[in-house]
């Protein structure tokens, strides 16, 4: 049986209950003047890209415990992405990481994705690792390395990613570097940033007109004392310096604990420089846990800012949504499906916010009512809307249930015997 048939069979069993729950929720929402159909439309319109590197099992610097049936090539990764999209119907976009996903033939890869209704969203460069046969090492940095020859090599790799992205029909290029220092004094802060900008200008010059460039800040790791692009302010400064095609990307895990990320999002929207997101969740650092698993209220508050800007029609507001997670102990397909669903949940809940009431509460300094207005939306159980949206789009009412019933992983475990080696894993 193909995936589609498992979805249909599973949906048949769940549909009566779903119809009942959906009708009940529709009546409940109508009392507050909300049209459930409008929310279902929003849920169906939501899109988030899946990271190719997320379908393999991740690891920590201590160990990586391989999962059964892991994809061994970019084509096998796309097969897994296809399953995710068939189940949740909001993930047709794929983010590639180069050289991990370097194809022998770009046109073959593009056709393979296209045949499955998938496309390539953002390209990601990798100058935080040395590759076999690489001439110069990135041990002490890449785009900001003291040696101009290393910087040139890293620039060239990014330009290659853009060229490949053009052939694949991608829309943006994301640059994250591990550059920084592990000890005070190791890196000259101002010189490091100057070199960063110089390298980024060279990469920017290679962008085709329709391409956007996203730069991703991160406060620490792998550099444990200082990083060159450490925070959103520095990122914003750099995107301003670079030009109109450069934007600041927010990876939720790349901030210090307790930082008000939704406010950073709002600032970047206001300044016209929000690239979009790498969604994940964290408790302590760049934990790369599943979106919505640790701080669902924060996720909701981020979407509250996004939906507010969407509804207001803020000029130039066009964020790219991507997941960036490391699945160390779960089946990556289950984690990615669940995370995509959590994002749609936050998006729909943010659409439930009574914005006129919130505005009035704000104008009248009514703090309790303002909070209640947000909490009312956040605590609403919109699960029937999400399930109905998936069902109408041809996806699964219960993605994890249908996926497990399909036996996909079991089959892949037979078809894809584990590749040798069990090292630590970055992602
Ligand atoms: C980094 C960052 C990048 C990702 C790498 C693998 O922490 O989040 O986006 O490409 O990990
Ligand atoms: Mn990221
Ligand atoms: Mn990260």
GROMACS .gro file of C-alpha atoms and ligand atoms in nm:
model
  440
    1UNK     CA    1   0.000   0.000   0.000
    2UNK     CA    2   0.128   0.349  -0.073
    3UNK     CA    3   0.125   0.622   0.192
    4UNK     CA    4  -0.186   0.781   0.042
    5UNK     CA    5  -0.392   0.468   0.109
    6UNK     CA    6  -0.285   0.452   0.473
    7UNK     CA    7  -0.383   0.815   0.511
    8UNK     CA    8  -0.725   0.751   0.358
    9UNK     CA    9  -0.787   0.443   0.568
   10UNK     CA   10  -0.681   0.617   0.888
   11UNK     CA   11  -0.887   0.925   0.802
   12UNK     CA   12  -1.199   0.717   0.738
   13UNK     CA   13  -1.187   0.591   1.096
   14UNK     CA   14  -1.139   0.936   1.247
   15UNK     CA   15  -1.366   1.145   1.025
   16UNK     CA   16  -1.694   1.112   1.219
   17UNK     CA   17  -1.535   1.234   1.538
   18UNK     CA   18  -1.352   1.509   1.360
   19UNK     CA   19  -1.673   1.634   1.198
   20UNK     CA   20  -1.841   1.639   1.538
   21UNK     CA   21  -1.555   1.824   1.710
   22UNK     CA   22  -1.520   2.067   1.421
   23UNK     CA   23  -1.891   2.150   1.421
   24UNK     CA   24  -1.886   2.201   1.798
   25UNK     CA   25  -1.581   2.428   1.781
   26UNK     CA   26  -1.743   2.617   1.493
   27UNK     CA   27  -2.049   2.689   1.709
   28UNK     CA   28  -1.833   2.793   2.003
   29UNK     CA   29  -1.628   3.031   1.792
   30UNK     CA   30  -1.936   3.177   1.625
   31UNK     CA   31  -2.058   3.297   1.965
   32UNK     CA   32  -1.748   3.519   1.972
   33UNK     CA   33  -1.805   3.632   1.612
   34UNK     CA   34  -1.528   3.412   1.469
   35UNK     CA   35  -1.579   3.215   1.148
   36UNK     CA   36  -1.418   2.873   1.182
   37UNK     CA   37  -1.390   2.840   0.805
   38UNK     CA   38  -1.169   3.147   0.784
   39UNK     CA   39  -0.931   2.991   1.036
   40UNK     CA   40  -0.926   2.663   0.846
   41UNK     CA   41  -0.834   2.855   0.532
   42UNK     CA   42  -0.542   3.014   0.717
   43UNK     CA   43  -0.429   2.673   0.842
   44UNK     CA   44  -0.435   2.541   0.486
   45UNK     CA   45  -0.236   2.838   0.356
   46UNK     CA   46   0.047   2.805   0.608
   47UNK     CA   47   0.385   2.684   0.479
   48UNK     CA   48   0.708   2.588   0.654
   49UNK     CA   49   1.019   2.444   0.489
   50UNK     CA   50   1.177   2.122   0.612
   51UNK     CA   51   1.556   2.108   0.659
   52UNK     CA   52   1.714   1.825   0.460
   53UNK     CA   53   1.952   1.775   0.754
   54UNK     CA   54   1.659   1.721   0.989
   55UNK     CA   55   1.546   1.388   0.841
   56UNK     CA   56   1.864   1.213   0.950
   57UNK     CA   57   1.915   1.136   1.318
   58UNK     CA   58   2.108   1.411   1.493
   59UNK     CA   59   2.346   1.384   1.781
   60UNK     CA   60   2.545   1.575   2.035
   61UNK     CA   61   2.918   1.628   2.063
   62UNK     CA   62   2.919   1.320   2.286
   63UNK     CA   63   2.754   1.072   2.056
   64UNK     CA   64   2.511   1.008   1.779
   65UNK     CA   65   2.284   0.708   1.800
   66UNK     CA   66   2.180   0.622   1.447
   67UNK     CA   67   1.814   0.545   1.386
   68UNK     CA   68   1.682   0.267   1.162
   69UNK     CA   69   1.636   0.337   0.794
   70UNK     CA   70   1.813   0.671   0.792
   71UNK     CA   71   1.840   0.842   0.452
   72UNK     CA   72   2.185   0.797   0.299
   73UNK     CA   73   2.163   1.042   0.011
   74UNK     CA   74   1.987   1.363  -0.078
   75UNK     CA   75   1.735   1.160  -0.281
   76UNK     CA   76   1.649   0.946   0.020
   77UNK     CA   77   1.618   1.261   0.227
   78UNK     CA   78   1.367   1.392  -0.024
   79UNK     CA   79   1.171   1.066  -0.002
   80UNK     CA   80   1.133   1.127   0.373
   81UNK     CA   81   1.042   1.492   0.315
   82UNK     CA   82   0.777   1.372   0.072
   83UNK     CA   83   0.619   1.154   0.343
   84UNK     CA   84   0.614   1.448   0.584
   85UNK     CA   85   0.443   1.666   0.326
   86UNK     CA   86   0.190   1.398   0.234
   87UNK     CA   87   0.091   1.370   0.599
   88UNK     CA   88   0.078   1.735   0.705
   89UNK     CA   89   0.038   1.915   0.370
   90UNK     CA   90   0.217   2.232   0.473
   91UNK     CA   91   0.579   2.139   0.398
   92UNK     CA   92   0.643   2.137   0.021
   93UNK     CA   93   0.960   2.349   0.062
   94UNK     CA   94   1.299   2.196   0.142
   95UNK     CA   95   1.610   2.372   0.273
   96UNK     CA   96   1.932   2.215   0.147
   97UNK     CA   97   2.270   2.219   0.318
   98UNK     CA   98   2.577   2.223   0.095
   99UNK     CA   99   2.803   2.024   0.063
  100UNK     CA  100   2.602   1.769   0.264
  101UNK     CA  101   2.340   1.765  -0.014
  102UNK     CA  102   2.563   1.844  -0.310
  103UNK     CA  103   2.397   1.674  -0.610
  104UNK     CA  104   2.579   1.524  -0.904
  105UNK     CA  105   2.317   1.674  -1.131
  106UNK     CA  106   2.112   1.974  -1.025
  107UNK     CA  107   1.850   1.914  -1.292
  108UNK     CA  108   1.801   1.552  -1.183
  109UNK     CA  109   1.754   1.661  -0.822
  110UNK     CA  110   1.515   1.937  -0.920
  111UNK     CA  111   1.309   1.694  -1.129
  112UNK     CA  112   1.305   1.440  -0.845
  113UNK     CA  113   1.166   1.701  -0.606
  114UNK     CA  114   0.924   1.844  -0.862
  115UNK     CA  115   0.777   1.501  -0.936
  116UNK     CA  116   0.677   1.484  -0.568
  117UNK     CA  117   0.534   1.834  -0.549
  118UNK     CA  118   0.837   1.955  -0.353
  119UNK     CA  119   1.062   2.254  -0.425
  120UNK     CA  120   1.381   2.407  -0.288
  121UNK     CA  121   1.344   2.698  -0.057
  122UNK     CA  122   1.667   2.826   0.099
  123UNK     CA  123   2.024   2.712   0.037
  124UNK     CA  124   2.256   2.681   0.338
  125UNK     CA  125   2.633   2.699   0.320
  126UNK     CA  126   2.870   2.511   0.547
  127UNK     CA  127   3.201   2.670   0.638
  128UNK     CA  128   3.192   2.545   0.996
  129UNK     CA  129   3.346   2.207   0.904
  130UNK     CA  130   3.635   2.090   0.691
  131UNK     CA  131   3.546   1.864   0.402
  132UNK     CA  132   3.765   1.583   0.269
  133UNK     CA  133   4.018   1.723   0.026
  134UNK     CA  134   3.956   2.084   0.125
  135UNK     CA  135   4.262   2.303   0.070
  136UNK     CA  136   4.248   2.534   0.373
  137UNK     CA  137   4.104   2.462   0.718
  138UNK     CA  138   3.819   2.642   0.893
  139UNK     CA  139   3.950   2.549   1.236
  140UNK     CA  140   4.006   2.916   1.319
  141UNK     CA  141   3.722   3.063   1.119
  142UNK     CA  142   3.599   3.099   0.764
  143UNK     CA  143   3.448   3.423   0.635
  144UNK     CA  144   3.632   3.615   0.908
  145UNK     CA  145   3.957   3.415   0.919
  146UNK     CA  146   4.278   3.614   0.965
  147UNK     CA  147   4.413   3.466   0.639
  148UNK     CA  148   4.254   3.623   0.330
  149UNK     CA  149   4.301   3.298   0.138
  150UNK     CA  150   4.073   3.115   0.382
  151UNK     CA  151   3.817   3.393   0.356
  152UNK     CA  152   3.830   3.372  -0.024
  153UNK     CA  153   3.774   2.996  -0.011
  154UNK     CA  154   3.470   3.043   0.216
  155UNK     CA  155   3.331   3.317  -0.009
  156UNK     CA  156   3.374   3.093  -0.309
  157UNK     CA  157   3.180   2.814  -0.139
  158UNK     CA  158   2.890   3.051  -0.069
  159UNK     CA  159   2.890   3.172  -0.428
  160UNK     CA  160   2.879   2.809  -0.537
  161UNK     CA  161   2.571   2.755  -0.314
  162UNK     CA  162   2.400   3.050  -0.481
  163UNK     CA  163   2.485   2.921  -0.829
  164UNK     CA  164   2.350   2.578  -0.737
  165UNK     CA  165   2.044   2.739  -0.580
  166UNK     CA  166   1.972   2.919  -0.907
  167UNK     CA  167   1.975   2.588  -1.094
  168UNK     CA  168   1.749   2.427  -0.833
  169UNK     CA  169   1.497   2.709  -0.833
  170UNK     CA  170   1.576   2.813  -0.473
  171UNK     CA  171   1.477   3.157  -0.352
  172UNK     CA  172   1.730   3.250  -0.088
  173UNK     CA  173   2.069   3.175   0.056
  174UNK     CA  174   2.129   3.140   0.430
  175UNK     CA  175   2.469   3.206   0.582
  176UNK     CA  176   2.555   3.087   0.928
  177UNK     CA  177   2.918   3.076   1.036
  178UNK     CA  178   3.076   2.924   1.344
  179UNK     CA  179   3.343   3.193   1.350
  180UNK     CA  180   3.440   3.337   1.684
  181UNK     CA  181   3.674   3.289   1.976
  182UNK     CA  182   3.698   3.044   2.261
  183UNK     CA  183   3.912   3.272   2.477
  184UNK     CA  184   3.924   3.640   2.561
  185UNK     CA  185   4.176   3.808   2.337
  186UNK     CA  186   4.165   3.539   2.070
  187UNK     CA  187   3.964   3.746   1.823
  188UNK     CA  188   3.972   4.121   1.773
  189UNK     CA  189   3.601   4.205   1.787
  190UNK     CA  190   3.599   4.500   1.545
  191UNK     CA  191   3.837   4.347   1.294
  192UNK     CA  192   3.637   4.024   1.296
  193UNK     CA  193   3.318   4.206   1.206
  194UNK     CA  194   3.493   4.414   0.940
  195UNK     CA  195   3.617   4.097   0.774
  196UNK     CA  196   3.272   3.947   0.801
  197UNK     CA  197   3.121   4.239   0.616
  198UNK     CA  198   3.389   4.236   0.351
  199UNK     CA  199   3.327   3.866   0.282
  200UNK     CA  200   2.950   3.907   0.291
  201UNK     CA  201   2.971   4.191   0.038
  202UNK     CA  202   3.147   3.960  -0.203
  203UNK     CA  203   2.877   3.695  -0.157
  204UNK     CA  204   2.601   3.953  -0.187
  205UNK     CA  205   2.745   4.063  -0.522
  206UNK     CA  206   2.678   3.712  -0.657
  207UNK     CA  207   2.305   3.720  -0.574
  208UNK     CA  208   2.065   3.715  -0.864
  209UNK     CA  209   1.798   3.988  -0.848
  210UNK     CA  210   1.521   3.766  -0.718
  211UNK     CA  211   1.738   3.603  -0.451
  212UNK     CA  212   1.742   3.709  -0.090
  213UNK     CA  213   2.034   3.658   0.145
  214UNK     CA  214   1.966   3.559   0.506
  215UNK     CA  215   2.227   3.596   0.776
  216UNK     CA  216   2.187   3.402   1.097
  217UNK     CA  217   2.322   3.524   1.430
  218UNK     CA  218   2.405   3.298   1.724
  219UNK     CA  219   2.548   3.399   2.059
  220UNK     CA  220   2.778   3.102   2.115
  221UNK     CA  221   2.875   2.754   1.996
  222UNK     CA  222   3.101   2.625   1.855
  223UNK     CA  223   3.288   2.936   1.971
  224UNK     CA  224   3.231   2.949   2.346
  225UNK     CA  225   3.352   3.295   2.433
  226UNK     CA  226   3.252   3.521   2.145
  227UNK     CA  227   3.098   3.483   1.804
  228UNK     CA  228   3.133   3.729   1.519
  229UNK     CA  229   2.764   3.756   1.436
  230UNK     CA  230   2.648   3.729   1.794
  231UNK     CA  231   2.310   3.896   1.812
  232UNK     CA  232   2.020   4.049   1.622
  233UNK     CA  233   2.150   4.405   1.657
  234UNK     CA  234   2.478   4.316   1.488
  235UNK     CA  235   2.284   4.119   1.230
  236UNK     CA  236   2.054   4.413   1.162
  237UNK     CA  237   2.352   4.646   1.122
  238UNK     CA  238   2.509   4.408   0.872
  239UNK     CA  239   2.194   4.363   0.665
  240UNK     CA  240   2.163   4.743   0.648
  241UNK     CA  241   2.522   4.771   0.533
  242UNK     CA  242   2.478   4.497   0.274
  243UNK     CA  243   2.169   4.620   0.096
  244UNK     CA  244   1.803   4.554   0.021
  245UNK     CA  245   1.842   4.183  -0.053
  246UNK     CA  246   1.994   4.106   0.287
  247UNK     CA  247   1.778   4.010   0.585
  248UNK     CA  248   1.825   3.890   0.942
  249UNK     CA  249   1.722   3.536   1.018
  250UNK     CA  250   1.598   3.442   1.364
  251UNK     CA  251   1.683   3.092   1.483
  252UNK     CA  252   1.484   3.056   1.803
  253UNK     CA  253   1.762   2.856   1.971
  254UNK     CA  254   2.032   3.116   1.910
  255UNK     CA  255   1.948   3.352   2.194
  256UNK     CA  256   2.039   3.370   2.558
  257UNK     CA  257   1.779   3.214   2.791
  258UNK     CA  258   1.502   3.456   2.888
  259UNK     CA  259   1.561   3.691   2.595
  260UNK     CA  260   1.237   3.841   2.465
  261UNK     CA  261   1.249   3.687   2.118
  262UNK     CA  262   0.902   3.805   2.014
  263UNK     CA  263   1.021   4.159   2.068
  264UNK     CA  264   1.327   4.102   1.851
  265UNK     CA  265   1.091   3.970   1.584
  266UNK     CA  266   0.878   4.280   1.613
  267UNK     CA  267   1.181   4.509   1.584
  268UNK     CA  268   1.306   4.332   1.273
  269UNK     CA  269   0.959   4.355   1.118
  270UNK     CA  270   0.944   4.727   1.195
  271UNK     CA  271   1.287   4.783   1.043
  272UNK     CA  272   1.196   4.584   0.730
  273UNK     CA  273   1.472   4.331   0.784
  274UNK     CA  274   1.309   4.011   0.909
  275UNK     CA  275   1.429   3.726   0.688
  276UNK     CA  276   1.229   3.460   0.861
  277UNK     CA  277   1.293   3.176   1.101
  278UNK     CA  278   1.468   2.862   1.189
  279UNK     CA  279   1.206   2.717   1.420
  280UNK     CA  280   1.299   2.483   1.702
  281UNK     CA  281   1.271   2.494   2.079
  282UNK     CA  282   1.517   2.505   2.364
  283UNK     CA  283   1.554   2.495   2.737
  284UNK     CA  284   1.918   2.595   2.779
  285UNK     CA  285   2.101   2.675   2.457
  286UNK     CA  286   2.087   2.582   2.090
  287UNK     CA  287   1.914   2.259   2.191
  288UNK     CA  288   1.736   2.219   1.855
  289UNK     CA  289   1.441   2.046   2.020
  290UNK     CA  290   1.106   2.016   1.847
  291UNK     CA  291   0.917   2.343   1.788
  292UNK     CA  292   0.660   2.407   2.058
  293UNK     CA  293   0.785   2.129   2.286
  294UNK     CA  294   0.931   2.346   2.563
  295UNK     CA  295   0.794   2.700   2.534
  296UNK     CA  296   0.466   2.693   2.342
  297UNK     CA  297   0.359   3.031   2.480
  298UNK     CA  298   0.674   3.192   2.342
  299UNK     CA  299   0.600   3.036   2.005
  300UNK     CA  300   0.249   3.175   2.018
  301UNK     CA  301   0.380   3.522   2.108
  302UNK     CA  302   0.619   3.512   1.814
  303UNK     CA  303   0.329   3.425   1.583
  304UNK     CA  304   0.122   3.693   1.746
  305UNK     CA  305   0.376   3.946   1.614
  306UNK     CA  306   0.386   3.781   1.273
  307UNK     CA  307   0.010   3.766   1.229
  308UNK     CA  308  -0.025   4.122   1.355
  309UNK     CA  309   0.213   4.236   1.080
  310UNK     CA  310   0.038   4.016   0.822
  311UNK     CA  311  -0.305   4.158   0.906
  312UNK     CA  312  -0.175   4.513   0.909
  313UNK     CA  313  -0.012   4.458   0.570
  314UNK     CA  314   0.328   4.585   0.682
  315UNK     CA  315   0.520   4.681   0.366
  316UNK     CA  316   0.777   4.423   0.254
  317UNK     CA  317   0.668   4.170   0.517
  318UNK     CA  318   0.745   3.831   0.363
  319UNK     CA  319   0.907   3.600   0.618
  320UNK     CA  320   1.047   3.260   0.519
  321UNK     CA  321   0.954   2.989   0.765
  322UNK     CA  322   1.191   2.697   0.809
  323UNK     CA  323   1.246   2.431   1.069
  324UNK     CA  324   1.598   2.370   1.202
  325UNK     CA  325   1.600   2.089   1.453
  326UNK     CA  326   1.813   1.798   1.564
  327UNK     CA  327   1.627   1.475   1.631
  328UNK     CA  328   1.846   1.272   1.856
  329UNK     CA  329   1.598   1.039   2.026
  330UNK     CA  330   1.288   1.044   1.804
  331UNK     CA  331   1.202   0.931   1.455
  332UNK     CA  332   1.289   1.249   1.262
  333UNK     CA  333   0.981   1.216   1.041
  334UNK     CA  334   0.755   1.210   1.347
  335UNK     CA  335   0.934   1.508   1.500
  336UNK     CA  336   0.916   1.713   1.181
  337UNK     CA  337   0.547   1.638   1.126
  338UNK     CA  338   0.467   1.724   1.488
  339UNK     CA  339   0.670   2.044   1.472
  340UNK     CA  340   0.503   2.157   1.152
  341UNK     CA  341   0.166   2.099   1.320
  342UNK     CA  342   0.277   2.303   1.624
  343UNK     CA  343   0.362   2.595   1.398
  344UNK     CA  344   0.023   2.584   1.227
  345UNK     CA  345  -0.133   2.571   1.572
  346UNK     CA  346   0.047   2.886   1.686
  347UNK     CA  347  -0.036   3.055   1.356
  348UNK     CA  348  -0.408   2.976   1.381
  349UNK     CA  349  -0.420   3.072   1.749
  350UNK     CA  350  -0.256   3.404   1.663
  351UNK     CA  351  -0.533   3.458   1.409
  352UNK     CA  352  -0.782   3.402   1.689
  353UNK     CA  353  -0.656   3.701   1.886
  354UNK     CA  354  -0.925   3.967   1.910
  355UNK     CA  355  -0.702   4.248   1.783
  356UNK     CA  356  -0.958   4.524   1.830
  357UNK     CA  357  -1.004   4.424   2.194
  358UNK     CA  358  -0.627   4.401   2.243
  359UNK     CA  359  -0.575   4.743   2.094
  360UNK     CA  360  -0.844   4.892   2.314
  361UNK     CA  361  -0.696   4.732   2.625
  362UNK     CA  362  -0.356   4.870   2.530
  363UNK     CA  363  -0.492   5.220   2.474
  364UNK     CA  364  -0.672   5.210   2.807
  365UNK     CA  365  -0.373   5.069   2.998
  366UNK     CA  366  -0.578   4.764   3.092
  367UNK     CA  367  -0.298   4.515   3.145
  368UNK     CA  368  -0.517   4.230   3.268
  369UNK     CA  369  -0.757   4.248   2.976
  370UNK     CA  370  -0.469   4.272   2.729
  371UNK     CA  371  -0.313   3.957   2.872
  372UNK     CA  372  -0.650   3.782   2.885
  373UNK     CA  373  -0.710   3.861   2.521
  374UNK     CA  374  -0.387   3.687   2.428
  375UNK     CA  375  -0.443   3.400   2.671
  376UNK     CA  376  -0.791   3.336   2.539
  377UNK     CA  377  -0.647   3.272   2.194
  378UNK     CA  378  -0.352   3.075   2.327
  379UNK     CA  379  -0.564   2.843   2.540
  380UNK     CA  380  -0.821   2.774   2.268
  381UNK     CA  381  -0.803   2.415   2.147
  382UNK     CA  382  -0.778   2.456   1.772
  383UNK     CA  383  -0.683   2.093   1.707
  384UNK     CA  384  -1.005   2.022   1.509
  385UNK     CA  385  -0.923   2.313   1.276
  386UNK     CA  386  -0.572   2.181   1.216
  387UNK     CA  387  -0.699   1.827   1.155
  388UNK     CA  388  -0.975   1.947   0.923
  389UNK     CA  389  -0.726   2.160   0.727
  390UNK     CA  390  -0.498   1.860   0.680
  391UNK     CA  391  -0.786   1.637   0.582
  392UNK     CA  392  -0.918   1.883   0.324
  393UNK     CA  393  -0.571   1.920   0.177
  394UNK     CA  394  -0.541   1.543   0.140
  395UNK     CA  395  -0.326   1.493   0.452
  396UNK     CA  396  -0.369   1.288   0.765
  397UNK     CA  397  -0.611   1.367   1.045
  398UNK     CA  398  -0.362   1.199   1.279
  399UNK     CA  399  -0.020   1.225   1.109
  400UNK     CA  400   0.180   1.022   1.362
  401UNK     CA  401  -0.087   0.750   1.382
  402UNK     CA  402  -0.117   0.719   1.004
  403UNK     CA  403   0.260   0.726   0.961
  404UNK     CA  404   0.311   0.450   1.217
  405UNK     CA  405   0.038   0.241   1.061
  406UNK     CA  406   0.203   0.278   0.720
  407UNK     CA  407   0.515   0.090   0.835
  408UNK     CA  408   0.728   0.334   0.631
  409UNK     CA  409   1.020   0.330   0.874
  410UNK     CA  410   1.020  -0.047   0.897
  411UNK     CA  411   1.038  -0.076   0.519
  412UNK     CA  412   1.313   0.182   0.495
  413UNK     CA  413   1.513   0.004   0.765
  414UNK     CA  414   1.525  -0.297   0.531
  415UNK     CA  415   1.590  -0.095   0.215
  416UNK     CA  416   1.852   0.132   0.368
  417UNK     CA  417   2.106  -0.065   0.569
  418UNK     CA  418   2.296   0.165   0.806
  419UNK     CA  419   2.600   0.342   0.668
  420UNK     CA  420   2.919   0.262   0.861
  421UNK     CA  421   3.055   0.483   1.136
  422UNK     CA  422   2.895   0.622   1.447
  423UNK     CA  423   3.056   0.951   1.533
  424UNK     CA  424   2.919   1.255   1.710
  425UNK     CA  425   2.670   1.464   1.515
  426UNK     CA  426   2.646   1.837   1.472
  427UNK     CA  427   2.282   1.864   1.403
  428LIG     C1  428   2.370   2.597   1.338
  428LIG     C2  429   2.269   2.687   1.271
  428LIG     C3  430   2.254   2.664   1.126
  428LIG     C4  431   2.257   2.521   1.089
  428LIG     C5  432   2.370   2.449   1.158
  428LIG     C6  433   2.374   2.301   1.123
  428LIG     O1  434   2.358   2.600   1.477
  428LIG     O2  435   2.146   2.677   1.336
  428LIG     O3  436   2.134   2.720   1.080
  428LIG     O4  437   2.278   2.518   0.951
  428LIG     O5  438   2.356   2.463   1.296
  429LIG    MN1  439   1.970   2.756   1.229
  430LIG    MN1  440   2.147   2.627   1.548
   0.00000   0.00000   0.00000
